Amino acid sequence: MSSSEPSNTKMAGVVDQSWGTYTTAEHAVWDTLYERQAAILEGRACDAFLRGLEALDLHQGGIPDFRRLNQDLEGLTGWRIVAVPGLVTDAVFFDHLAHRRFPAGRFIRAATSLDYLQEPDIFHDVFGHAPMLTDPVFADYMQAYGQGGLRALHLDHLQHLARLYWYTVEFGLTATQTGPRIYGAGIVSSHAETLFALEDLSPNRLAFDLERVMRTPYRIDDFQQVYFVTPSLETLLAATLEDFGALYSRLDGAPDIAIDAILPADRVVSRGTLAHWAIAADTSQ
Ligand code: PHE
Ligand code: FE
């Protein structure tokens, strides 16, 4: 790939990936993480993710070069990955998504802390998110989310939208004939949570319901206590096509739902023991 390709540096808030500046050690961290995840995702990640991972060929040796990756991704769904210097504001984030650009960090975690992340790194952003962006339905969902975010910027409901993102894009499960499969980037990019989300007895797994999800807070410091399972990606997209105006009004009068609660109206996929957090609480006095 020639380095004289047009770069993204002229777009506000976007930086060049500077792929040539990664060290051998940084490339090796990508390879280690890739192999560790690839070994457990078969039969756990949904077909759309596994197909996307294959199509993008993210295991050519080391951290992918966005110029190469974007040729494949743009050809499939018109999405591309852009490098950003760190966390971006809501407005910038929504604007990227609305234009089929996914903002990714360019740094990678240290070899000494493969499992600990204070903010998303390139492995989470690219390995976790890019494969699903090759799926036409999910690709449309992510763009619609960005457009919805831009519309909601001046409404007081960004927290509700953030919960939708969290419980779908980051921690979503989708149903198959052989049980729930993972599509959420926060799960597929984490070795421990990939196993936990599907196999641990602790978390609740509930059928996806848009309003219910928006009323449910989430935790960023531990595995999720509840995962929402959508019947299919098409169902997820269809549920978000309606204008959220009426929904936002209803949410104004609706209290949050405790993170570990199961309501009479919930469709339970599997009821959790919540044992994981009981133990955590015992030892953290
Ligand atoms: N339909 C939503 C709205 O009117 C847009 C949206 C789509 C939001 C998908 C989130 C996810 O705002
Ligand atoms: Fe993410």
PDB file of C-alpha atoms and ligand atoms in Angstrom:
ATOM      1  CA  MET A   1       0.000   0.000   0.000  1.00  0.00           C
ATOM      2  CA  SER A   2       1.454   3.342  -0.962  1.00  0.00           C
ATOM      3  CA  SER A   3       1.855   5.933   1.746  1.00  0.00           C
ATOM      4  CA  SER A   4       0.837   8.698  -0.643  1.00  0.00           C
ATOM      5  CA  GLU A   5      -2.834   7.803  -0.239  1.00  0.00           C
ATOM      6  CA  PRO A   6      -5.020  10.682   0.892  1.00  0.00           C
ATOM      7  CA  SER A   7      -5.125  10.737   4.663  1.00  0.00           C
ATOM      8  CA  ASN A   8      -8.001  11.686   6.923  1.00  0.00           C
ATOM      9  CA  THR A   9      -6.193  14.482   8.675  1.00  0.00           C
ATOM     10  CA  LYS A  10      -8.290  17.213   7.115  1.00  0.00           C
ATOM     11  CA  MET A  11     -11.450  16.093   8.882  1.00  0.00           C
ATOM     12  CA  ALA A  12     -11.905  17.780  12.235  1.00  0.00           C
ATOM     13  CA  GLY A  13     -10.907  15.591  15.150  1.00  0.00           C
ATOM     14  CA  VAL A  14      -9.549  12.825  12.934  1.00  0.00           C
ATOM     15  CA  VAL A  15      -5.874  11.924  12.974  1.00  0.00           C
ATOM     16  CA  ASP A  16      -3.717   9.738  10.789  1.00  0.00           C
ATOM     17  CA  GLN A  17      -3.321   6.214  12.105  1.00  0.00           C
ATOM     18  CA  SER A  18       0.441   6.513  11.449  1.00  0.00           C
ATOM     19  CA  TRP A  19       0.561   2.786  10.991  1.00  0.00           C
ATOM     20  CA  GLY A  20       4.287   2.829  10.305  1.00  0.00           C
ATOM     21  CA  THR A  21       5.032   3.995  13.852  1.00  0.00           C
ATOM     22  CA  TYR A  22       3.738   0.907  15.685  1.00  0.00           C
ATOM     23  CA  THR A  23       6.493  -1.104  17.345  1.00  0.00           C
ATOM     24  CA  THR A  24       7.096  -4.818  16.936  1.00  0.00           C
ATOM     25  CA  ALA A  25       5.893  -5.276  20.506  1.00  0.00           C
ATOM     26  CA  GLU A  26       2.631  -3.453  19.748  1.00  0.00           C
ATOM     27  CA  HIS A  27       1.999  -5.601  16.684  1.00  0.00           C
ATOM     28  CA  ALA A  28       2.688  -8.679  18.814  1.00  0.00           C
ATOM     29  CA  VAL A  29       0.007  -7.619  21.333  1.00  0.00           C
ATOM     30  CA  TRP A  30      -2.544  -7.527  18.516  1.00  0.00           C
ATOM     31  CA  ASP A  31      -1.520 -11.020  17.373  1.00  0.00           C
ATOM     32  CA  THR A  32      -1.737 -12.408  20.911  1.00  0.00           C
ATOM     33  CA  LEU A  33      -5.184 -10.918  21.466  1.00  0.00           C
ATOM     34  CA  TYR A  34      -6.399 -11.979  18.033  1.00  0.00           C
ATOM     35  CA  GLU A  35      -5.389 -15.586  18.524  1.00  0.00           C
ATOM     36  CA  ARG A  36      -6.827 -15.730  22.025  1.00  0.00           C
ATOM     37  CA  GLN A  37     -10.207 -14.452  20.830  1.00  0.00           C
ATOM     38  CA  ALA A  38     -10.353 -16.367  17.553  1.00  0.00           C
ATOM     39  CA  ALA A  39      -9.851 -19.595  19.506  1.00  0.00           C
ATOM     40  CA  ILE A  40     -13.075 -19.139  21.493  1.00  0.00           C
ATOM     41  CA  LEU A  41     -15.428 -17.227  19.185  1.00  0.00           C
ATOM     42  CA  GLU A  42     -16.511 -20.080  16.934  1.00  0.00           C
ATOM     43  CA  GLY A  43     -19.926 -21.169  18.189  1.00  0.00           C
ATOM     44  CA  ARG A  44     -20.111 -18.147  20.516  1.00  0.00           C
ATOM     45  CA  ALA A  45     -20.048 -15.093  18.242  1.00  0.00           C
ATOM     46  CA  CYS A  46     -22.963 -14.749  15.821  1.00  0.00           C
ATOM     47  CA  ASP A  47     -22.542 -15.668  12.158  1.00  0.00           C
ATOM     48  CA  ALA A  48     -22.501 -12.027  11.051  1.00  0.00           C
ATOM     49  CA  PHE A  49     -19.493 -11.343  13.282  1.00  0.00           C
ATOM     50  CA  LEU A  50     -17.589 -14.448  12.213  1.00  0.00           C
ATOM     51  CA  ARG A  51     -18.265 -13.744   8.529  1.00  0.00           C
ATOM     52  CA  GLY A  52     -17.110 -10.137   8.994  1.00  0.00           C
ATOM     53  CA  LEU A  53     -13.949 -11.181  10.803  1.00  0.00           C
ATOM     54  CA  GLU A  54     -13.144 -13.465   7.897  1.00  0.00           C
ATOM     55  CA  ALA A  55     -14.008 -10.876   5.244  1.00  0.00           C
ATOM     56  CA  LEU A  56     -11.801  -8.178   6.802  1.00  0.00           C
ATOM     57  CA  ASP A  57      -8.867 -10.522   7.250  1.00  0.00           C
ATOM     58  CA  LEU A  58      -7.689  -8.905  10.480  1.00  0.00           C
ATOM     59  CA  HIS A  59      -4.931 -11.438  11.018  1.00  0.00           C
ATOM     60  CA  GLN A  60      -2.384 -10.529   8.380  1.00  0.00           C
ATOM     61  CA  GLY A  61       0.238 -10.056  11.079  1.00  0.00           C
ATOM     62  CA  GLY A  62       0.024  -7.259  13.599  1.00  0.00           C
ATOM     63  CA  ILE A  63      -2.236  -4.246  13.936  1.00  0.00           C
ATOM     64  CA  PRO A  64      -4.318  -3.729  10.776  1.00  0.00           C
ATOM     65  CA  ASP A  65      -3.516  -0.761   8.566  1.00  0.00           C
ATOM     66  CA  PHE A  66      -6.758   1.231   8.256  1.00  0.00           C
ATOM     67  CA  ARG A  67      -5.925   2.064   4.613  1.00  0.00           C
ATOM     68  CA  ARG A  68      -6.012  -1.644   3.765  1.00  0.00           C
ATOM     69  CA  LEU A  69      -8.895  -2.471   6.090  1.00  0.00           C
ATOM     70  CA  ASN A  70     -11.029   0.364   4.734  1.00  0.00           C
ATOM     71  CA  GLN A  71     -10.706  -0.871   1.157  1.00  0.00           C
ATOM     72  CA  ASP A  72     -12.424  -4.090   2.199  1.00  0.00           C
ATOM     73  CA  LEU A  73     -14.908  -2.484   4.598  1.00  0.00           C
ATOM     74  CA  GLU A  74     -15.959   0.321   2.238  1.00  0.00           C
ATOM     75  CA  GLY A  75     -16.454  -2.176  -0.548  1.00  0.00           C
ATOM     76  CA  LEU A  76     -18.835  -4.189   1.602  1.00  0.00           C
ATOM     77  CA  THR A  77     -21.045  -1.626   3.330  1.00  0.00           C
ATOM     78  CA  GLY A  78     -19.569   1.835   2.736  1.00  0.00           C
ATOM     79  CA  TRP A  79     -18.327   2.058   6.335  1.00  0.00           C
ATOM     80  CA  ARG A  80     -14.783   3.010   7.209  1.00  0.00           C
ATOM     81  CA  ILE A  81     -12.657   3.271  10.315  1.00  0.00           C
ATOM     82  CA  VAL A  82     -11.127   6.647  11.207  1.00  0.00           C
ATOM     83  CA  ALA A  83      -8.461   7.181  13.848  1.00  0.00           C
ATOM     84  CA  VAL A  84      -9.247   9.621  16.661  1.00  0.00           C
ATOM     85  CA  PRO A  85      -6.913  10.812  19.417  1.00  0.00           C
ATOM     86  CA  GLY A  86      -9.054   9.579  22.310  1.00  0.00           C
ATOM     87  CA  LEU A  87     -12.641   9.790  23.439  1.00  0.00           C
ATOM     88  CA  VAL A  88     -14.646  12.188  21.283  1.00  0.00           C
ATOM     89  CA  THR A  89     -17.645  14.307  22.214  1.00  0.00           C
ATOM     90  CA  ASP A  90     -21.164  12.995  21.688  1.00  0.00           C
ATOM     91  CA  ALA A  91     -21.720  15.349  18.753  1.00  0.00           C
ATOM     92  CA  VAL A  92     -18.550  14.254  16.966  1.00  0.00           C
ATOM     93  CA  PHE A  93     -19.238  10.594  17.685  1.00  0.00           C
ATOM     94  CA  PHE A  94     -22.817  10.744  16.369  1.00  0.00           C
ATOM     95  CA  ASP A  95     -21.692  12.685  13.295  1.00  0.00           C
ATOM     96  CA  HIS A  96     -19.107  10.018  12.445  1.00  0.00           C
ATOM     97  CA  LEU A  97     -21.658   7.229  12.750  1.00  0.00           C
ATOM     98  CA  ALA A  98     -24.266   9.145  10.763  1.00  0.00           C
ATOM     99  CA  HIS A  99     -21.707   9.289   7.930  1.00  0.00           C
ATOM    100  CA  ARG A 100     -20.685   5.654   8.217  1.00  0.00           C
ATOM    101  CA  ARG A 101     -17.378   6.382   9.875  1.00  0.00           C
ATOM    102  CA  PHE A 102     -16.416   4.466  12.991  1.00  0.00           C
ATOM    103  CA  PRO A 103     -13.976   6.370  15.230  1.00  0.00           C
ATOM    104  CA  ALA A 104     -11.218   4.163  16.632  1.00  0.00           C
ATOM    105  CA  GLY A 105      -8.369   4.771  19.041  1.00  0.00           C
ATOM    106  CA  ARG A 106      -4.955   4.144  17.525  1.00  0.00           C
ATOM    107  CA  PHE A 107      -3.146   2.964  20.644  1.00  0.00           C
ATOM    108  CA  ILE A 108      -3.010  -0.641  21.831  1.00  0.00           C
ATOM    109  CA  ARG A 109      -2.980  -1.907  25.412  1.00  0.00           C
ATOM    110  CA  ALA A 110       0.304  -3.064  26.991  1.00  0.00           C
ATOM    111  CA  ALA A 111       1.357  -6.706  26.860  1.00  0.00           C
ATOM    112  CA  THR A 112       1.393  -6.653  30.661  1.00  0.00           C
ATOM    113  CA  SER A 113      -2.293  -5.717  30.939  1.00  0.00           C
ATOM    114  CA  LEU A 114      -4.075  -7.700  28.230  1.00  0.00           C
ATOM    115  CA  ASP A 115      -7.335  -7.701  30.176  1.00  0.00           C
ATOM    116  CA  TYR A 116      -7.375  -4.284  31.782  1.00  0.00           C
ATOM    117  CA  LEU A 117      -8.549  -1.281  29.802  1.00  0.00           C
ATOM    118  CA  GLN A 118      -9.309   2.208  31.056  1.00  0.00           C
ATOM    119  CA  GLU A 119     -10.515   3.331  27.679  1.00  0.00           C
ATOM    120  CA  PRO A 120     -11.167   1.425  24.485  1.00  0.00           C
ATOM    121  CA  ASP A 121      -8.024   0.641  22.482  1.00  0.00           C
ATOM    122  CA  ILE A 122      -7.572  -0.340  18.861  1.00  0.00           C
ATOM    123  CA  PHE A 123      -8.152  -4.009  19.590  1.00  0.00           C
ATOM    124  CA  HIS A 124     -11.546  -3.313  21.122  1.00  0.00           C
ATOM    125  CA  ASP A 125     -12.472  -0.743  18.483  1.00  0.00           C
ATOM    126  CA  VAL A 126     -11.333  -2.664  15.412  1.00  0.00           C
ATOM    127  CA  PHE A 127     -11.531  -6.345  16.321  1.00  0.00           C
ATOM    128  CA  GLY A 128     -14.687  -5.749  18.343  1.00  0.00           C
ATOM    129  CA  HIS A 129     -16.589  -3.329  16.120  1.00  0.00           C
ATOM    130  CA  ALA A 130     -15.379  -3.592  12.514  1.00  0.00           C
ATOM    131  CA  PRO A 131     -16.612  -7.142  11.751  1.00  0.00           C
ATOM    132  CA  MET A 132     -20.255  -6.272  12.542  1.00  0.00           C
ATOM    133  CA  LEU A 133     -20.001  -3.212  10.270  1.00  0.00           C
ATOM    134  CA  THR A 134     -19.664  -5.606   7.318  1.00  0.00           C
ATOM    135  CA  ASP A 135     -23.210  -6.827   7.961  1.00  0.00           C
ATOM    136  CA  PRO A 136     -25.681  -4.764   5.882  1.00  0.00           C
ATOM    137  CA  VAL A 137     -28.397  -4.727   8.554  1.00  0.00           C
ATOM    138  CA  PHE A 138     -26.081  -3.870  11.418  1.00  0.00           C
ATOM    139  CA  ALA A 139     -24.363  -1.285   9.206  1.00  0.00           C
ATOM    140  CA  ASP A 140     -27.716   0.455   8.772  1.00  0.00           C
ATOM    141  CA  TYR A 141     -28.474   0.198  12.491  1.00  0.00           C
ATOM    142  CA  MET A 142     -25.228   1.937  13.426  1.00  0.00           C
ATOM    143  CA  GLN A 143     -25.832   4.738  10.961  1.00  0.00           C
ATOM    144  CA  ALA A 144     -29.411   5.166  12.190  1.00  0.00           C
ATOM    145  CA  TYR A 145     -28.055   5.332  15.736  1.00  0.00           C
ATOM    146  CA  GLY A 146     -25.746   8.180  14.746  1.00  0.00           C
ATOM    147  CA  GLN A 147     -28.564  10.046  13.025  1.00  0.00           C
ATOM    148  CA  GLY A 148     -30.823   9.506  16.031  1.00  0.00           C
ATOM    149  CA  GLY A 149     -28.042  10.770  18.286  1.00  0.00           C
ATOM    150  CA  LEU A 150     -27.652  13.964  16.276  1.00  0.00           C
ATOM    151  CA  ARG A 151     -31.390  14.577  16.553  1.00  0.00           C
ATOM    152  CA  ALA A 152     -31.341  13.855  20.292  1.00  0.00           C
ATOM    153  CA  LEU A 153     -28.383  16.099  21.102  1.00  0.00           C
ATOM    154  CA  HIS A 154     -30.595  18.915  22.249  1.00  0.00           C
ATOM    155  CA  LEU A 155     -33.120  16.699  23.952  1.00  0.00           C
ATOM    156  CA  ASP A 156     -32.482  15.486  27.445  1.00  0.00           C
ATOM    157  CA  HIS A 157     -32.317  11.812  26.498  1.00  0.00           C
ATOM    158  CA  LEU A 158     -28.726  11.033  25.633  1.00  0.00           C
ATOM    159  CA  GLN A 159     -28.478   8.767  28.652  1.00  0.00           C
ATOM    160  CA  HIS A 160     -31.319   6.641  27.291  1.00  0.00           C
ATOM    161  CA  LEU A 161     -29.663   6.443  23.889  1.00  0.00           C
ATOM    162  CA  ALA A 162     -26.363   5.549  25.525  1.00  0.00           C
ATOM    163  CA  ARG A 163     -28.022   2.623  27.275  1.00  0.00           C
ATOM    164  CA  LEU A 164     -29.354   1.374  23.949  1.00  0.00           C
ATOM    165  CA  TYR A 165     -25.840   1.519  22.517  1.00  0.00           C
ATOM    166  CA  TRP A 166     -24.396  -0.190  25.552  1.00  0.00           C
ATOM    167  CA  TYR A 167     -26.844  -3.108  25.598  1.00  0.00           C
ATOM    168  CA  THR A 168     -26.752  -3.647  21.822  1.00  0.00           C
ATOM    169  CA  VAL A 169     -23.590  -2.455  20.068  1.00  0.00           C
ATOM    170  CA  GLU A 170     -21.361  -3.195  23.081  1.00  0.00           C
ATOM    171  CA  PHE A 171     -23.042  -6.035  24.980  1.00  0.00           C
ATOM    172  CA  GLY A 172     -25.748  -7.418  22.722  1.00  0.00           C
ATOM    173  CA  LEU A 173     -26.665 -11.061  22.233  1.00  0.00           C
ATOM    174  CA  THR A 174     -28.742 -12.390  19.350  1.00  0.00           C
ATOM    175  CA  ALA A 175     -30.865 -15.535  19.361  1.00  0.00           C
ATOM    176  CA  THR A 176     -30.183 -18.554  17.157  1.00  0.00           C
ATOM    177  CA  GLN A 177     -31.746 -22.009  17.001  1.00  0.00           C
ATOM    178  CA  THR A 178     -28.867 -23.253  19.111  1.00  0.00           C
ATOM    179  CA  GLY A 179     -29.054 -20.519  21.732  1.00  0.00           C
ATOM    180  CA  PRO A 180     -27.828 -16.932  22.191  1.00  0.00           C
ATOM    181  CA  ARG A 181     -24.770 -15.761  20.267  1.00  0.00           C
ATOM    182  CA  ILE A 182     -22.656 -12.642  20.790  1.00  0.00           C
ATOM    183  CA  TYR A 183     -22.648  -9.584  18.545  1.00  0.00           C
ATOM    184  CA  GLY A 184     -21.601  -6.922  21.108  1.00  0.00           C
ATOM    185  CA  ALA A 185     -18.098  -5.526  20.656  1.00  0.00           C
ATOM    186  CA  GLY A 186     -17.465  -5.237  24.389  1.00  0.00           C
ATOM    187  CA  ILE A 187     -18.008  -8.956  24.723  1.00  0.00           C
ATOM    188  CA  VAL A 188     -16.227 -10.298  21.621  1.00  0.00           C
ATOM    189  CA  SER A 189     -13.124  -8.248  22.367  1.00  0.00           C
ATOM    190  CA  SER A 190     -12.928  -9.598  25.943  1.00  0.00           C
ATOM    191  CA  HIS A 191     -11.772 -13.149  26.587  1.00  0.00           C
ATOM    192  CA  ALA A 192     -13.344 -13.402  30.025  1.00  0.00           C
ATOM    193  CA  GLU A 193     -16.650 -11.767  29.126  1.00  0.00           C
ATOM    194  CA  THR A 194     -17.049 -13.927  25.996  1.00  0.00           C
ATOM    195  CA  LEU A 195     -17.210 -16.947  28.278  1.00  0.00           C
ATOM    196  CA  PHE A 196     -19.141 -15.154  31.018  1.00  0.00           C
ATOM    197  CA  ALA A 197     -21.877 -13.659  28.832  1.00  0.00           C
ATOM    198  CA  LEU A 198     -22.926 -17.010  27.412  1.00  0.00           C
ATOM    199  CA  GLU A 199     -21.925 -19.634  29.934  1.00  0.00           C
ATOM    200  CA  ASP A 200     -21.858 -18.179  33.430  1.00  0.00           C
ATOM    201  CA  LEU A 201     -24.943 -18.818  35.576  1.00  0.00           C
ATOM    202  CA  SER A 202     -24.768 -15.362  37.198  1.00  0.00           C
ATOM    203  CA  PRO A 203     -26.229 -12.837  34.729  1.00  0.00           C
ATOM    204  CA  ASN A 204     -29.847 -12.415  33.713  1.00  0.00           C
ATOM    205  CA  ARG A 205     -30.500 -12.817  30.009  1.00  0.00           C
ATOM    206  CA  LEU A 206     -33.696 -11.122  28.861  1.00  0.00           C
ATOM    207  CA  ALA A 207     -35.414 -10.698  25.518  1.00  0.00           C
ATOM    208  CA  PHE A 208     -34.607  -7.323  23.975  1.00  0.00           C
ATOM    209  CA  ASP A 209     -37.249  -4.645  24.484  1.00  0.00           C
ATOM    210  CA  LEU A 210     -36.375  -1.107  23.421  1.00  0.00           C
ATOM    211  CA  GLU A 211     -38.075   0.805  26.228  1.00  0.00           C
ATOM    212  CA  ARG A 212     -36.969  -1.692  28.876  1.00  0.00           C
ATOM    213  CA  VAL A 213     -33.350  -1.395  27.729  1.00  0.00           C
ATOM    214  CA  MET A 214     -33.468   2.387  27.857  1.00  0.00           C
ATOM    215  CA  ARG A 215     -34.667   2.248  31.465  1.00  0.00           C
ATOM    216  CA  THR A 216     -31.838  -0.041  32.573  1.00  0.00           C
ATOM    217  CA  PRO A 217     -28.574   1.459  33.898  1.00  0.00           C
ATOM    218  CA  TYR A 218     -25.339  -0.382  33.153  1.00  0.00           C
ATOM    219  CA  ARG A 219     -22.042  -0.975  34.859  1.00  0.00           C
ATOM    220  CA  ILE A 220     -18.651  -0.171  33.426  1.00  0.00           C
ATOM    221  CA  ASP A 221     -16.558  -1.708  36.220  1.00  0.00           C
ATOM    222  CA  ASP A 222     -17.445  -5.403  35.961  1.00  0.00           C
ATOM    223  CA  PHE A 223     -19.221  -7.961  33.795  1.00  0.00           C
ATOM    224  CA  GLN A 224     -22.805  -7.036  32.915  1.00  0.00           C
ATOM    225  CA  GLN A 225     -25.535  -8.233  35.275  1.00  0.00           C
ATOM    226  CA  VAL A 226     -28.045  -8.381  32.454  1.00  0.00           C
ATOM    227  CA  TYR A 227     -27.708  -9.087  28.736  1.00  0.00           C
ATOM    228  CA  PHE A 228     -30.489  -8.437  26.240  1.00  0.00           C
ATOM    229  CA  VAL A 229     -31.106 -10.973  23.489  1.00  0.00           C
ATOM    230  CA  THR A 230     -32.598  -9.756  20.222  1.00  0.00           C
ATOM    231  CA  PRO A 231     -34.413 -12.327  18.045  1.00  0.00           C
ATOM    232  CA  SER A 232     -32.331 -11.136  15.069  1.00  0.00           C
ATOM    233  CA  LEU A 233     -30.425  -8.097  13.857  1.00  0.00           C
ATOM    234  CA  GLU A 234     -33.362  -7.290  11.579  1.00  0.00           C
ATOM    235  CA  THR A 235     -35.635  -7.107  14.624  1.00  0.00           C
ATOM    236  CA  LEU A 236     -33.218  -4.752  16.308  1.00  0.00           C
ATOM    237  CA  LEU A 237     -33.134  -2.424  13.319  1.00  0.00           C
ATOM    238  CA  ALA A 238     -36.919  -2.575  12.913  1.00  0.00           C
ATOM    239  CA  ALA A 239     -37.484  -1.703  16.589  1.00  0.00           C
ATOM    240  CA  THR A 240     -35.509   1.518  16.166  1.00  0.00           C
ATOM    241  CA  LEU A 241     -37.065   2.763  12.932  1.00  0.00           C
ATOM    242  CA  GLU A 242     -39.902   4.589  14.673  1.00  0.00           C
ATOM    243  CA  ASP A 243     -39.330   8.167  15.693  1.00  0.00           C
ATOM    244  CA  PHE A 244     -38.212   8.103  19.323  1.00  0.00           C
ATOM    245  CA  GLY A 245     -40.127  11.280  20.213  1.00  0.00           C
ATOM    246  CA  ALA A 246     -43.060   9.489  21.815  1.00  0.00           C
ATOM    247  CA  LEU A 247     -40.752   7.023  23.514  1.00  0.00           C
ATOM    248  CA  TYR A 248     -38.676   9.845  25.006  1.00  0.00           C
ATOM    249  CA  SER A 249     -41.858  11.416  26.398  1.00  0.00           C
ATOM    250  CA  ARG A 250     -42.849   8.153  28.036  1.00  0.00           C
ATOM    251  CA  LEU A 251     -39.365   7.815  29.510  1.00  0.00           C
ATOM    252  CA  ASP A 252     -39.711  11.199  31.198  1.00  0.00           C
ATOM    253  CA  GLY A 253     -42.150   9.667  33.652  1.00  0.00           C
ATOM    254  CA  ALA A 254     -40.590   6.226  33.861  1.00  0.00           C
ATOM    255  CA  PRO A 255     -38.176   5.404  36.679  1.00  0.00           C
ATOM    256  CA  ASP A 256     -34.983   3.454  36.023  1.00  0.00           C
ATOM    257  CA  ILE A 257     -35.107  -0.298  36.513  1.00  0.00           C
ATOM    258  CA  ALA A 258     -32.619  -1.817  38.957  1.00  0.00           C
ATOM    259  CA  ILE A 259     -29.786  -3.442  37.065  1.00  0.00           C
ATOM    260  CA  ASP A 260     -30.478  -6.903  38.500  1.00  0.00           C
ATOM    261  CA  ALA A 261     -34.288  -6.751  38.421  1.00  0.00           C
ATOM    262  CA  ILE A 262     -36.581  -9.045  36.497  1.00  0.00           C
ATOM    263  CA  LEU A 263     -40.024  -7.526  35.901  1.00  0.00           C
ATOM    264  CA  PRO A 264     -43.269  -9.454  35.370  1.00  0.00           C
ATOM    265  CA  ALA A 265     -43.370  -8.203  31.765  1.00  0.00           C
ATOM    266  CA  ASP A 266     -39.818  -9.391  30.985  1.00  0.00           C
ATOM    267  CA  ARG A 267     -39.364 -12.347  28.701  1.00  0.00           C
ATOM    268  CA  VAL A 268     -36.672 -14.321  30.481  1.00  0.00           C
ATOM    269  CA  VAL A 269     -34.154 -16.216  28.363  1.00  0.00           C
ATOM    270  CA  SER A 270     -32.285 -17.373  31.440  1.00  0.00           C
ATOM    271  CA  ARG A 271     -32.611 -16.196  35.025  1.00  0.00           C
ATOM    272  CA  GLY A 272     -29.249 -15.512  36.648  1.00  0.00           C
ATOM    273  CA  THR A 273     -28.069 -16.507  40.109  1.00  0.00           C
ATOM    274  CA  LEU A 274     -26.271 -13.113  40.434  1.00  0.00           C
ATOM    275  CA  ALA A 275     -23.616 -15.071  42.348  1.00  0.00           C
ATOM    276  CA  HIS A 276     -20.728 -13.286  40.651  1.00  0.00           C
ATOM    277  CA  TRP A 277     -21.634  -9.901  42.197  1.00  0.00           C
ATOM    278  CA  ALA A 278     -22.582 -11.351  45.564  1.00  0.00           C
ATOM    279  CA  ILE A 279     -19.018 -12.622  45.911  1.00  0.00           C
ATOM    280  CA  ALA A 280     -17.584  -9.340  44.656  1.00  0.00           C
ATOM    281  CA  ALA A 281     -19.625  -7.441  47.250  1.00  0.00           C
ATOM    282  CA  ASP A 282     -18.430  -9.763  50.040  1.00  0.00           C
ATOM    283  CA  THR A 283     -14.775  -9.149  49.342  1.00  0.00           C
ATOM    284  CA  SER A 284     -14.902  -5.421  48.730  1.00  0.00           C
ATOM    285  CA  GLN A 285     -15.841  -4.147  52.193  1.00  0.00           C
TER     286      GLN A 285
HETATM  287  N1  PHE B   1     -35.501   6.146  15.307  1.00  0.00           N
HETATM  288  C1  PHE B   1     -34.602   6.838  16.167  1.00  0.00           C
HETATM  289  C2  PHE B   1     -35.053   8.276  16.418  1.00  0.00           C
HETATM  290  O1  PHE B   1     -36.078   8.690  15.987  1.00  0.00           O
HETATM  291  C3  PHE B   1     -33.196   6.835  15.589  1.00  0.00           C
HETATM  292  C4  PHE B   1     -32.408   5.709  16.113  1.00  0.00           C
HETATM  293  C5  PHE B   1     -32.217   4.586  15.344  1.00  0.00           C
HETATM  294  C6  PHE B   1     -31.847   5.770  17.371  1.00  0.00           C
HETATM  295  C7  PHE B   1     -31.449   3.529  15.836  1.00  0.00           C
HETATM  296  C8  PHE B   1     -31.093   4.735  17.862  1.00  0.00           C
HETATM  297  C9  PHE B   1     -30.915   3.618  17.097  1.00  0.00           C
HETATM  298  O2  PHE B   1     -34.354   9.008  17.054  1.00  0.00           O
HETATM  299 FE    FE B   2     -16.853   0.008  21.806  1.00  0.00          FE
END
